[in-house]
Amino acid sequence: MRAGDLPEVRAIAAAVHPGHPESDAVFAERLALHPPGCLLLEAGETALGYAIAHPWHRRRPPALDTLLGALPEAPGVFYLHDLAILPAARGQGAGGGALRELEELTGGLPMALVAIGGTEGFWQVQGFAAVPDPALEAVLRRYDSGARYMERPVSRSGDRRR
Ligand SMILES: CC(C)(COP(=O)(O)OP(=O)(O)OC[C@H]1O[C@@H](n2cnc3c(N)ncnc32)[C@H](O)[C@@H]1OP(=O)(O)O)[C@@H](O)C(=O)NCCC(=O)NCCS
């Protein structure tokens, strides 16, 4: 993903996450803070999806639509802020493929995310497990009533799953 892709990324976000809007500044900041973790899925010239991830603190998922300011010097997880695939491109392995690309970038950290919109099953298939923590309830409820903080431990072969 490059800065010039951000209008397409925001259009995908608006289509995929109408109930979870985030400001343009959030996308621009994530890309500026950690460009390698920002992926664009394209078919030819058409953007079909994106992934945004960055090193972060363990068990501290950022609230929705919030700027980070800076990345931690000693991160505890590689945090997947968002993975969004347009409906027409789903079910063809793009989501799982993006995750495998991100796995190469974790630096050996466990991955973490907030599962929203009934996607907990997808994340379980990908090896994530919910981490119940009452201290996270307030921030999770700002996503939606079913939002879950999930982590995936580092696999024995490093951080890679195939
Ligand atoms: C979740 C999402 C990224 C999955 O992307 P995708 O490209 O359709 O996923 P894949 O094709 O790689 O599917 C991988 C596997 O997960 C399964 N899967 C996909 N969505 C699932 C779901 N909601 N629940 C359970 N399993 C699911 C697939 O059946 C597939 O299993 P298989 O390999 O045994 O066939 C996509 O549906 C999406 O963008 N959803 C809307 C945005 C969203 O909610 N993102 C997550 C924010 S936390």
mmCIF file with all atom_site columns, C-alpha atoms and ligand atoms in Angstrom:
data_model
loop_
_atom_site.group_PDB
_atom_site.id
_atom_site.type_symbol
_atom_site.label_atom_id
_atom_site.label_alt_id
_atom_site.label_comp_id
_atom_site.label_asym_id
_atom_site.label_entity_id
_atom_site.label_seq_id
_atom_site.pdbx_PDB_ins_code
_atom_site.Cartn_x
_atom_site.Cartn_y
_atom_site.Cartn_z
_atom_site.occupancy
_atom_site.B_iso_or_equiv
_atom_site.pdbx_formal_charge
_atom_site.auth_seq_id
_atom_site.auth_comp_id
_atom_site.auth_asym_id
_atom_site.auth_atom_id
_atom_site.pdbx_PDB_model_num
ATOM   1   C CA  . MET A 1 1   ? 0.000   0.000   0.000   1.00 0.00 ? 1   MET A CA  1
ATOM   2   C CA  . ARG A 1 2   ? 1.199   3.482   -0.866  1.00 0.00 ? 2   ARG A CA  1
ATOM   3   C CA  . ALA A 1 3   ? -0.161  6.879   0.112   1.00 0.00 ? 3   ALA A CA  1
ATOM   4   C CA  . GLY A 1 4   ? -1.729  7.192   -3.346  1.00 0.00 ? 4   GLY A CA  1
ATOM   5   C CA  . ASP A 1 5   ? -3.793  4.065   -2.629  1.00 0.00 ? 5   ASP A CA  1
ATOM   6   C CA  . LEU A 1 6   ? -5.499  5.578   0.425   1.00 0.00 ? 6   LEU A CA  1
ATOM   7   C CA  . PRO A 1 7   ? -8.615  6.843   -1.406  1.00 0.00 ? 7   PRO A CA  1
ATOM   8   C CA  . GLU A 1 8   ? -9.257  3.283   -2.657  1.00 0.00 ? 8   GLU A CA  1
ATOM   9   C CA  . VAL A 1 9   ? -8.549  1.863   0.784   1.00 0.00 ? 9   VAL A CA  1
ATOM   10  C CA  . ARG A 1 10  ? -11.027 4.264   2.381   1.00 0.00 ? 10  ARG A CA  1
ATOM   11  C CA  . ALA A 1 11  ? -13.650 3.366   -0.244  1.00 0.00 ? 11  ALA A CA  1
ATOM   12  C CA  . ILE A 1 12  ? -13.220 -0.342  0.558   1.00 0.00 ? 12  ILE A CA  1
ATOM   13  C CA  . ALA A 1 13  ? -13.421 0.416   4.282   1.00 0.00 ? 13  ALA A CA  1
ATOM   14  C CA  . ALA A 1 14  ? -16.649 2.375   3.792   1.00 0.00 ? 14  ALA A CA  1
ATOM   15  C CA  . ALA A 1 15  ? -18.162 -0.512  1.798   1.00 0.00 ? 15  ALA A CA  1
ATOM   16  C CA  . VAL A 1 16  ? -17.003 -3.297  4.121   1.00 0.00 ? 16  VAL A CA  1
ATOM   17  C CA  . HIS A 1 17  ? -17.286 -1.578  7.518   1.00 0.00 ? 17  HIS A CA  1
ATOM   18  C CA  . PRO A 1 18  ? -20.235 0.855   7.285   1.00 0.00 ? 18  PRO A CA  1
ATOM   19  C CA  . GLY A 1 19  ? -20.899 0.418   11.004  1.00 0.00 ? 19  GLY A CA  1
ATOM   20  C CA  . HIS A 1 20  ? -17.291 1.006   12.059  1.00 0.00 ? 20  HIS A CA  1
ATOM   21  C CA  . PRO A 1 21  ? -16.208 4.237   10.367  1.00 0.00 ? 21  PRO A CA  1
ATOM   22  C CA  . GLU A 1 22  ? -12.689 5.543   10.869  1.00 0.00 ? 22  GLU A CA  1
ATOM   23  C CA  . SER A 1 23  ? -11.317 8.890   9.829   1.00 0.00 ? 23  SER A CA  1
ATOM   24  C CA  . ASP A 1 24  ? -8.956  9.343   6.881   1.00 0.00 ? 24  ASP A CA  1
ATOM   25  C CA  . ALA A 1 25  ? -6.241  10.304  9.357   1.00 0.00 ? 25  ALA A CA  1
ATOM   26  C CA  . VAL A 1 26  ? -6.331  6.842   10.931  1.00 0.00 ? 26  VAL A CA  1
ATOM   27  C CA  . PHE A 1 27  ? -5.497  5.114   7.643   1.00 0.00 ? 27  PHE A CA  1
ATOM   28  C CA  . ALA A 1 28  ? -2.824  7.666   6.764   1.00 0.00 ? 28  ALA A CA  1
ATOM   29  C CA  . GLU A 1 29  ? -1.224  7.356   10.187  1.00 0.00 ? 29  GLU A CA  1
ATOM   30  C CA  . ARG A 1 30  ? -1.069  3.547   10.156  1.00 0.00 ? 30  ARG A CA  1
ATOM   31  C CA  . LEU A 1 31  ? 0.574   3.622   6.722   1.00 0.00 ? 31  LEU A CA  1
ATOM   32  C CA  . ALA A 1 32  ? 3.057   6.292   7.832   1.00 0.00 ? 32  ALA A CA  1
ATOM   33  C CA  . LEU A 1 33  ? 3.934   4.448   11.055  1.00 0.00 ? 33  LEU A CA  1
ATOM   34  C CA  . HIS A 1 34  ? 4.372   0.970   9.590   1.00 0.00 ? 34  HIS A CA  1
ATOM   35  C CA  . PRO A 1 35  ? 4.308   0.766   5.769   1.00 0.00 ? 35  PRO A CA  1
ATOM   36  C CA  . PRO A 1 36  ? 5.355   -2.922  5.567   1.00 0.00 ? 36  PRO A CA  1
ATOM   37  C CA  . GLY A 1 37  ? 2.247   -3.965  7.496   1.00 0.00 ? 37  GLY A CA  1
ATOM   38  C CA  . CYS A 1 38  ? -0.119  -2.227  5.072   1.00 0.00 ? 38  CYS A CA  1
ATOM   39  C CA  . LEU A 1 39  ? -1.079  -4.480  2.154   1.00 0.00 ? 39  LEU A CA  1
ATOM   40  C CA  . LEU A 1 40  ? -3.342  -3.862  -0.813  1.00 0.00 ? 40  LEU A CA  1
ATOM   41  C CA  . LEU A 1 41  ? -5.043  -6.742  -2.628  1.00 0.00 ? 41  LEU A CA  1
ATOM   42  C CA  . GLU A 1 42  ? -5.331  -5.951  -6.310  1.00 0.00 ? 42  GLU A CA  1
ATOM   43  C CA  . ALA A 1 43  ? -6.651  -7.691  -9.404  1.00 0.00 ? 43  ALA A CA  1
ATOM   44  C CA  . GLY A 1 44  ? -4.999  -5.811  -12.225 1.00 0.00 ? 44  GLY A CA  1
ATOM   45  C CA  . GLU A 1 45  ? -5.564  -2.152  -11.434 1.00 0.00 ? 45  GLU A CA  1
ATOM   46  C CA  . THR A 1 46  ? -8.565  -2.796  -9.204  1.00 0.00 ? 46  THR A CA  1
ATOM   47  C CA  . ALA A 1 47  ? -8.196  -2.796  -5.444  1.00 0.00 ? 47  ALA A CA  1
ATOM   48  C CA  . LEU A 1 48  ? -10.233 -5.589  -3.851  1.00 0.00 ? 48  LEU A CA  1
ATOM   49  C CA  . GLY A 1 49  ? -9.103  -5.456  -0.263  1.00 0.00 ? 49  GLY A CA  1
ATOM   50  C CA  . TYR A 1 50  ? -6.476  -4.393  2.227   1.00 0.00 ? 50  TYR A CA  1
ATOM   51  C CA  . ALA A 1 51  ? -4.751  -5.378  5.437   1.00 0.00 ? 51  ALA A CA  1
ATOM   52  C CA  . ILE A 1 52  ? -3.286  -3.028  8.045   1.00 0.00 ? 52  ILE A CA  1
ATOM   53  C CA  . ALA A 1 53  ? -1.047  -4.304  10.849  1.00 0.00 ? 53  ALA A CA  1
ATOM   54  C CA  . HIS A 1 54  ? 1.679   -2.953  13.113  1.00 0.00 ? 54  HIS A CA  1
ATOM   55  C CA  . PRO A 1 55  ? 3.643   -3.812  16.266  1.00 0.00 ? 55  PRO A CA  1
ATOM   56  C CA  . TRP A 1 56  ? 1.705   -2.913  19.418  1.00 0.00 ? 56  TRP A CA  1
ATOM   57  C CA  . HIS A 1 57  ? 1.233   -3.487  23.133  1.00 0.00 ? 57  HIS A CA  1
ATOM   58  C CA  . ARG A 1 58  ? -0.227  -6.804  24.257  1.00 0.00 ? 58  ARG A CA  1
ATOM   59  C CA  . ARG A 1 59  ? -3.846  -6.714  25.481  1.00 0.00 ? 59  ARG A CA  1
ATOM   60  C CA  . ARG A 1 60  ? -4.178  -3.031  24.584  1.00 0.00 ? 60  ARG A CA  1
ATOM   61  C CA  . PRO A 1 61  ? -6.277  -2.946  21.408  1.00 0.00 ? 61  PRO A CA  1
ATOM   62  C CA  . PRO A 1 62  ? -6.628  0.670   20.252  1.00 0.00 ? 62  PRO A CA  1
ATOM   63  C CA  . ALA A 1 63  ? -10.134 2.096   20.395  1.00 0.00 ? 63  ALA A CA  1
ATOM   64  C CA  . LEU A 1 64  ? -11.926 2.404   17.076  1.00 0.00 ? 64  LEU A CA  1
ATOM   65  C CA  . ASP A 1 65  ? -11.080 5.512   15.058  1.00 0.00 ? 65  ASP A CA  1
ATOM   66  C CA  . THR A 1 66  ? -8.111  6.468   17.235  1.00 0.00 ? 66  THR A CA  1
ATOM   67  C CA  . LEU A 1 67  ? -4.653  7.726   16.320  1.00 0.00 ? 67  LEU A CA  1
ATOM   68  C CA  . LEU A 1 68  ? -1.709  5.843   17.844  1.00 0.00 ? 68  LEU A CA  1
ATOM   69  C CA  . GLY A 1 69  ? 0.826   8.662   17.965  1.00 0.00 ? 69  GLY A CA  1
ATOM   70  C CA  . ALA A 1 70  ? 3.805   6.319   17.853  1.00 0.00 ? 70  ALA A CA  1
ATOM   71  C CA  . LEU A 1 71  ? 4.613   2.631   17.874  1.00 0.00 ? 71  LEU A CA  1
ATOM   72  C CA  . PRO A 1 72  ? 6.005   1.054   21.069  1.00 0.00 ? 72  PRO A CA  1
ATOM   73  C CA  . GLU A 1 73  ? 9.744   0.551   21.403  1.00 0.00 ? 73  GLU A CA  1
ATOM   74  C CA  . ALA A 1 74  ? 9.149   -2.849  23.010  1.00 0.00 ? 74  ALA A CA  1
ATOM   75  C CA  . PRO A 1 75  ? 5.989   -4.250  21.382  1.00 0.00 ? 75  PRO A CA  1
ATOM   76  C CA  . GLY A 1 76  ? 4.269   -7.341  22.742  1.00 0.00 ? 76  GLY A CA  1
ATOM   77  C CA  . VAL A 1 77  ? 2.188   -8.294  19.701  1.00 0.00 ? 77  VAL A CA  1
ATOM   78  C CA  . PHE A 1 78  ? 1.895   -7.734  15.984  1.00 0.00 ? 78  PHE A CA  1
ATOM   79  C CA  . TYR A 1 79  ? -1.560  -6.165  15.898  1.00 0.00 ? 79  TYR A CA  1
ATOM   80  C CA  . LEU A 1 80  ? -3.870  -6.621  12.927  1.00 0.00 ? 80  LEU A CA  1
ATOM   81  C CA  . HIS A 1 81  ? -5.861  -3.423  12.824  1.00 0.00 ? 81  HIS A CA  1
ATOM   82  C CA  . ASP A 1 82  ? -8.028  -4.482  9.899   1.00 0.00 ? 82  ASP A CA  1
ATOM   83  C CA  . LEU A 1 83  ? -8.403  -7.042  7.147   1.00 0.00 ? 83  LEU A CA  1
ATOM   84  C CA  . ALA A 1 84  ? -11.127 -6.186  4.649   1.00 0.00 ? 84  ALA A CA  1
ATOM   85  C CA  . ILE A 1 85  ? -11.966 -7.974  1.403   1.00 0.00 ? 85  ILE A CA  1
ATOM   86  C CA  . LEU A 1 86  ? -14.764 -6.734  -0.861  1.00 0.00 ? 86  LEU A CA  1
ATOM   87  C CA  . PRO A 1 87  ? -17.691 -9.200  -0.924  1.00 0.00 ? 87  PRO A CA  1
ATOM   88  C CA  . ALA A 1 88  ? -17.125 -10.243 -4.551  1.00 0.00 ? 88  ALA A CA  1
ATOM   89  C CA  . ALA A 1 89  ? -13.543 -11.296 -3.764  1.00 0.00 ? 89  ALA A CA  1
ATOM   90  C CA  . ARG A 1 90  ? -14.256 -13.310 -0.598  1.00 0.00 ? 90  ARG A CA  1
ATOM   91  C CA  . GLY A 1 91  ? -14.091 -17.056 -0.238  1.00 0.00 ? 91  GLY A CA  1
ATOM   92  C CA  . GLN A 1 92  ? -11.158 -17.399 -2.620  1.00 0.00 ? 92  GLN A CA  1
ATOM   93  C CA  . GLY A 1 93  ? -8.323  -17.443 -0.138  1.00 0.00 ? 93  GLY A CA  1
ATOM   94  C CA  . ALA A 1 94  ? -7.449  -13.744 -0.207  1.00 0.00 ? 94  ALA A CA  1
ATOM   95  C CA  . GLY A 1 95  ? -7.997  -13.214 3.504   1.00 0.00 ? 95  GLY A CA  1
ATOM   96  C CA  . GLY A 1 96  ? -5.932  -16.228 4.478   1.00 0.00 ? 96  GLY A CA  1
ATOM   97  C CA  . GLY A 1 97  ? -3.276  -15.255 1.951   1.00 0.00 ? 97  GLY A CA  1
ATOM   98  C CA  . ALA A 1 98  ? -2.966  -11.741 3.367   1.00 0.00 ? 98  ALA A CA  1
ATOM   99  C CA  . LEU A 1 99  ? -2.559  -13.221 6.815   1.00 0.00 ? 99  LEU A CA  1
ATOM   100 C CA  . ARG A 1 100 ? 0.279   -15.463 5.622   1.00 0.00 ? 100 ARG A CA  1
ATOM   101 C CA  . GLU A 1 101 ? 2.050   -12.439 4.148   1.00 0.00 ? 101 GLU A CA  1
ATOM   102 C CA  . LEU A 1 102 ? 1.680   -10.602 7.442   1.00 0.00 ? 102 LEU A CA  1
ATOM   103 C CA  . GLU A 1 103 ? 3.081   -13.588 9.313   1.00 0.00 ? 103 GLU A CA  1
ATOM   104 C CA  . GLU A 1 104 ? 6.403   -12.915 7.644   1.00 0.00 ? 104 GLU A CA  1
ATOM   105 C CA  . LEU A 1 105 ? 6.479   -9.479  9.289   1.00 0.00 ? 105 LEU A CA  1
ATOM   106 C CA  . THR A 1 106 ? 5.698   -10.288 12.906  1.00 0.00 ? 106 THR A CA  1
ATOM   107 C CA  . GLY A 1 107 ? 9.323   -10.410 14.012  1.00 0.00 ? 107 GLY A CA  1
ATOM   108 C CA  . GLY A 1 108 ? 8.459   -13.449 16.119  1.00 0.00 ? 108 GLY A CA  1
ATOM   109 C CA  . LEU A 1 109 ? 5.678   -11.687 18.046  1.00 0.00 ? 109 LEU A CA  1
ATOM   110 C CA  . PRO A 1 110 ? 2.279   -13.291 18.586  1.00 0.00 ? 110 PRO A CA  1
ATOM   111 C CA  . MET A 1 111 ? -0.457  -11.738 16.477  1.00 0.00 ? 111 MET A CA  1
ATOM   112 C CA  . ALA A 1 112 ? -3.485  -10.021 18.023  1.00 0.00 ? 112 ALA A CA  1
ATOM   113 C CA  . LEU A 1 113 ? -6.698  -8.409  16.774  1.00 0.00 ? 113 LEU A CA  1
ATOM   114 C CA  . VAL A 1 114 ? -10.246 -7.436  17.609  1.00 0.00 ? 114 VAL A CA  1
ATOM   115 C CA  . ALA A 1 115 ? -12.703 -9.738  15.823  1.00 0.00 ? 115 ALA A CA  1
ATOM   116 C CA  . ILE A 1 116 ? -15.868 -7.919  14.823  1.00 0.00 ? 116 ILE A CA  1
ATOM   117 C CA  . GLY A 1 117 ? -19.005 -8.652  12.873  1.00 0.00 ? 117 GLY A CA  1
ATOM   118 C CA  . GLY A 1 118 ? -19.175 -12.392 13.450  1.00 0.00 ? 118 GLY A CA  1
ATOM   119 C CA  . THR A 1 119 ? -15.694 -13.085 12.120  1.00 0.00 ? 119 THR A CA  1
ATOM   120 C CA  . GLU A 1 120 ? -14.534 -14.940 15.246  1.00 0.00 ? 120 GLU A CA  1
ATOM   121 C CA  . GLY A 1 121 ? -14.994 -18.239 13.354  1.00 0.00 ? 121 GLY A CA  1
ATOM   122 C CA  . PHE A 1 122 ? -12.708 -17.094 10.542  1.00 0.00 ? 122 PHE A CA  1
ATOM   123 C CA  . TRP A 1 123 ? -10.028 -16.114 13.031  1.00 0.00 ? 123 TRP A CA  1
ATOM   124 C CA  . GLN A 1 124 ? -10.335 -19.423 14.891  1.00 0.00 ? 124 GLN A CA  1
ATOM   125 C CA  . VAL A 1 125 ? -9.724  -21.221 11.589  1.00 0.00 ? 125 VAL A CA  1
ATOM   126 C CA  . GLN A 1 126 ? -6.602  -19.068 11.306  1.00 0.00 ? 126 GLN A CA  1
ATOM   127 C CA  . GLY A 1 127 ? -5.360  -20.165 14.729  1.00 0.00 ? 127 GLY A CA  1
ATOM   128 C CA  . PHE A 1 128 ? -6.524  -17.248 16.890  1.00 0.00 ? 128 PHE A CA  1
ATOM   129 C CA  . ALA A 1 129 ? -8.240  -17.721 20.253  1.00 0.00 ? 129 ALA A CA  1
ATOM   130 C CA  . ALA A 1 130 ? -10.309 -15.235 22.241  1.00 0.00 ? 130 ALA A CA  1
ATOM   131 C CA  . VAL A 1 131 ? -8.552  -13.781 25.305  1.00 0.00 ? 131 VAL A CA  1
ATOM   132 C CA  . PRO A 1 132 ? -11.244 -12.850 27.843  1.00 0.00 ? 132 PRO A CA  1
ATOM   133 C CA  . ASP A 1 133 ? -10.169 -9.809  29.862  1.00 0.00 ? 133 ASP A CA  1
ATOM   134 C CA  . PRO A 1 134 ? -12.667 -7.635  31.760  1.00 0.00 ? 134 PRO A CA  1
ATOM   135 C CA  . ALA A 1 135 ? -10.251 -4.700  31.478  1.00 0.00 ? 135 ALA A CA  1
ATOM   136 C CA  . LEU A 1 136 ? -10.839 -4.686  27.706  1.00 0.00 ? 136 LEU A CA  1
ATOM   137 C CA  . GLU A 1 137 ? -14.654 -4.602  27.822  1.00 0.00 ? 137 GLU A CA  1
ATOM   138 C CA  . ALA A 1 138 ? -15.033 -0.832  27.482  1.00 0.00 ? 138 ALA A CA  1
ATOM   139 C CA  . VAL A 1 139 ? -12.811 -0.527  24.431  1.00 0.00 ? 139 VAL A CA  1
ATOM   140 C CA  . LEU A 1 140 ? -14.334 -3.635  22.806  1.00 0.00 ? 140 LEU A CA  1
ATOM   141 C CA  . ARG A 1 141 ? -17.885 -2.334  23.232  1.00 0.00 ? 141 ARG A CA  1
ATOM   142 C CA  . ARG A 1 142 ? -16.895 0.692   21.167  1.00 0.00 ? 142 ARG A CA  1
ATOM   143 C CA  . TYR A 1 143 ? -16.479 -1.769  18.263  1.00 0.00 ? 143 TYR A CA  1
ATOM   144 C CA  . ASP A 1 144 ? -19.696 -3.753  18.726  1.00 0.00 ? 144 ASP A CA  1
ATOM   145 C CA  . SER A 1 145 ? -21.455 -5.991  21.225  1.00 0.00 ? 145 SER A CA  1
ATOM   146 C CA  . GLY A 1 146 ? -19.806 -9.144  19.857  1.00 0.00 ? 146 GLY A CA  1
ATOM   147 C CA  . ALA A 1 147 ? -16.270 -7.796  19.484  1.00 0.00 ? 147 ALA A CA  1
ATOM   148 C CA  . ARG A 1 148 ? -13.587 -10.133 20.873  1.00 0.00 ? 148 ARG A CA  1
ATOM   149 C CA  . TYR A 1 149 ? -9.893  -9.543  21.553  1.00 0.00 ? 149 TYR A CA  1
ATOM   150 C CA  . MET A 1 150 ? -8.006  -12.523 20.114  1.00 0.00 ? 150 MET A CA  1
ATOM   151 C CA  . GLU A 1 151 ? -4.397  -13.628 20.015  1.00 0.00 ? 151 GLU A CA  1
ATOM   152 C CA  . ARG A 1 152 ? -2.526  -16.260 18.079  1.00 0.00 ? 152 ARG A CA  1
ATOM   153 C CA  . PRO A 1 153 ? 0.552   -17.708 19.746  1.00 0.00 ? 153 PRO A CA  1
ATOM   154 C CA  . VAL A 1 154 ? 3.794   -17.992 17.866  1.00 0.00 ? 154 VAL A CA  1
ATOM   155 C CA  . SER A 1 155 ? 3.917   -21.431 16.285  1.00 0.00 ? 155 SER A CA  1
ATOM   156 C CA  . ARG A 1 156 ? 6.763   -23.842 17.022  1.00 0.00 ? 156 ARG A CA  1
ATOM   157 C CA  . SER A 1 157 ? 8.201   -23.344 13.551  1.00 0.00 ? 157 SER A CA  1
ATOM   158 C CA  . GLY A 1 158 ? 8.663   -19.643 14.298  1.00 0.00 ? 158 GLY A CA  1
ATOM   159 C CA  . ASP A 1 159 ? 5.713   -17.430 13.391  1.00 0.00 ? 159 ASP A CA  1
ATOM   160 C CA  . ARG A 1 160 ? 4.672   -19.180 10.221  1.00 0.00 ? 160 ARG A CA  1
ATOM   161 C CA  . ARG A 1 161 ? 1.619   -21.360 9.581   1.00 0.00 ? 161 ARG A CA  1
ATOM   162 C CA  . ARG A 1 162 ? 0.848   -22.930 6.245   1.00 0.00 ? 162 ARG A CA  1
HETATM 163 C C1  . LIG B 2 .   ? -13.132 -12.124 7.127   1.00 0.00 ? 1   LIG B C1  1
HETATM 164 C C2  . LIG B 2 .   ? -12.599 -11.939 5.705   1.00 0.00 ? 1   LIG B C2  1
HETATM 165 C C3  . LIG B 2 .   ? -11.357 -11.071 5.731   1.00 0.00 ? 1   LIG B C3  1
HETATM 166 C C4  . LIG B 2 .   ? -12.236 -13.328 5.150   1.00 0.00 ? 1   LIG B C4  1
HETATM 167 O O1  . LIG B 2 .   ? -11.628 -13.137 3.875   1.00 0.00 ? 1   LIG B O1  1
HETATM 168 P P1  . LIG B 2 .   ? -11.767 -14.246 2.718   1.00 0.00 ? 1   LIG B P1  1
HETATM 169 O O2  . LIG B 2 .   ? -10.862 -13.849 1.600   1.00 0.00 ? 1   LIG B O2  1
HETATM 170 O O3  . LIG B 2 .   ? -13.205 -14.471 2.392   1.00 0.00 ? 1   LIG B O3  1
HETATM 171 O O4  . LIG B 2 .   ? -11.199 -15.542 3.486   1.00 0.00 ? 1   LIG B O4  1
HETATM 172 P P2  . LIG B 2 .   ? -10.593 -16.844 2.841   1.00 0.00 ? 1   LIG B P2  1
HETATM 173 O O5  . LIG B 2 .   ? -11.200 -17.066 1.491   1.00 0.00 ? 1   LIG B O5  1
HETATM 174 O O6  . LIG B 2 .   ? -9.109  -16.771 2.916   1.00 0.00 ? 1   LIG B O6  1
HETATM 175 O O7  . LIG B 2 .   ? -11.121 -17.941 3.877   1.00 0.00 ? 1   LIG B O7  1
HETATM 176 C C5  . LIG B 2 .   ? -10.236 -18.710 4.674   1.00 0.00 ? 1   LIG B C5  1
HETATM 177 C C6  . LIG B 2 .   ? -11.054 -19.731 5.458   1.00 0.00 ? 1   LIG B C6  1
HETATM 178 O O8  . LIG B 2 .   ? -11.868 -19.096 6.443   1.00 0.00 ? 1   LIG B O8  1
HETATM 179 C C7  . LIG B 2 .   ? -13.245 -19.472 6.267   1.00 0.00 ? 1   LIG B C7  1
HETATM 180 N N1  . LIG B 2 .   ? -14.080 -18.309 6.606   1.00 0.00 ? 1   LIG B N1  1
HETATM 181 C C8  . LIG B 2 .   ? -14.185 -17.155 5.924   1.00 0.00 ? 1   LIG B C8  1
HETATM 182 N N2  . LIG B 2 .   ? -15.025 -16.302 6.578   1.00 0.00 ? 1   LIG B N2  1
HETATM 183 C C9  . LIG B 2 .   ? -15.455 -16.969 7.672   1.00 0.00 ? 1   LIG B C9  1
HETATM 184 C C10 . LIG B 2 .   ? -16.324 -16.626 8.757   1.00 0.00 ? 1   LIG B C10 1
HETATM 185 N N3  . LIG B 2 .   ? -16.923 -15.414 8.849   1.00 0.00 ? 1   LIG B N3  1
HETATM 186 N N4  . LIG B 2 .   ? -16.527 -17.544 9.736   1.00 0.00 ? 1   LIG B N4  1
HETATM 187 C C11 . LIG B 2 .   ? -15.933 -18.776 9.674   1.00 0.00 ? 1   LIG B C11 1
HETATM 188 N N5  . LIG B 2 .   ? -15.085 -19.155 8.674   1.00 0.00 ? 1   LIG B N5  1
HETATM 189 C C12 . LIG B 2 .   ? -14.855 -18.247 7.698   1.00 0.00 ? 1   LIG B C12 1
HETATM 190 C C13 . LIG B 2 .   ? -13.339 -19.861 4.821   1.00 0.00 ? 1   LIG B C13 1
HETATM 191 O O9  . LIG B 2 .   ? -14.432 -20.748 4.613   1.00 0.00 ? 1   LIG B O9  1
HETATM 192 C C14 . LIG B 2 .   ? -12.003 -20.522 4.581   1.00 0.00 ? 1   LIG B C14 1
HETATM 193 O O10 . LIG B 2 .   ? -12.005 -21.840 5.063   1.00 0.00 ? 1   LIG B O10 1
HETATM 194 P P3  . LIG B 2 .   ? -11.399 -23.040 4.156   1.00 0.00 ? 1   LIG B P3  1
HETATM 195 O O11 . LIG B 2 .   ? -9.960  -22.649 3.904   1.00 0.00 ? 1   LIG B O11 1
HETATM 196 O O12 . LIG B 2 .   ? -11.569 -24.241 5.017   1.00 0.00 ? 1   LIG B O12 1
HETATM 197 O O13 . LIG B 2 .   ? -12.227 -23.032 2.922   1.00 0.00 ? 1   LIG B O13 1
HETATM 198 C C15 . LIG B 2 .   ? -13.679 -11.337 4.765   1.00 0.00 ? 1   LIG B C15 1
HETATM 199 O O14 . LIG B 2 .   ? -14.848 -12.110 4.850   1.00 0.00 ? 1   LIG B O14 1
HETATM 200 C C16 . LIG B 2 .   ? -14.014 -9.888  5.070   1.00 0.00 ? 1   LIG B C16 1
HETATM 201 O O15 . LIG B 2 .   ? -13.379 -8.966  4.571   1.00 0.00 ? 1   LIG B O15 1
HETATM 202 N N6  . LIG B 2 .   ? -15.071 -9.684  5.897   1.00 0.00 ? 1   LIG B N6  1
HETATM 203 C C17 . LIG B 2 .   ? -15.542 -8.332  6.212   1.00 0.00 ? 1   LIG B C17 1
HETATM 204 C C18 . LIG B 2 .   ? -14.518 -7.521  6.967   1.00 0.00 ? 1   LIG B C18 1
HETATM 205 C C19 . LIG B 2 .   ? -14.216 -8.086  8.319   1.00 0.00 ? 1   LIG B C19 1
HETATM 206 O O16 . LIG B 2 .   ? -15.102 -8.381  9.100   1.00 0.00 ? 1   LIG B O16 1
HETATM 207 N N7  . LIG B 2 .   ? -12.909 -8.230  8.587   1.00 0.00 ? 1   LIG B N7  1
HETATM 208 C C20 . LIG B 2 .   ? -12.430 -8.700  9.847   1.00 0.00 ? 1   LIG B C20 1
HETATM 209 C C21 . LIG B 2 .   ? -12.344 -7.573  10.799  1.00 0.00 ? 1   LIG B C21 1
HETATM 210 S S1  . LIG B 2 .   ? -11.859 -8.197  12.382  1.00 0.00 ? 1   LIG B S1  1
#
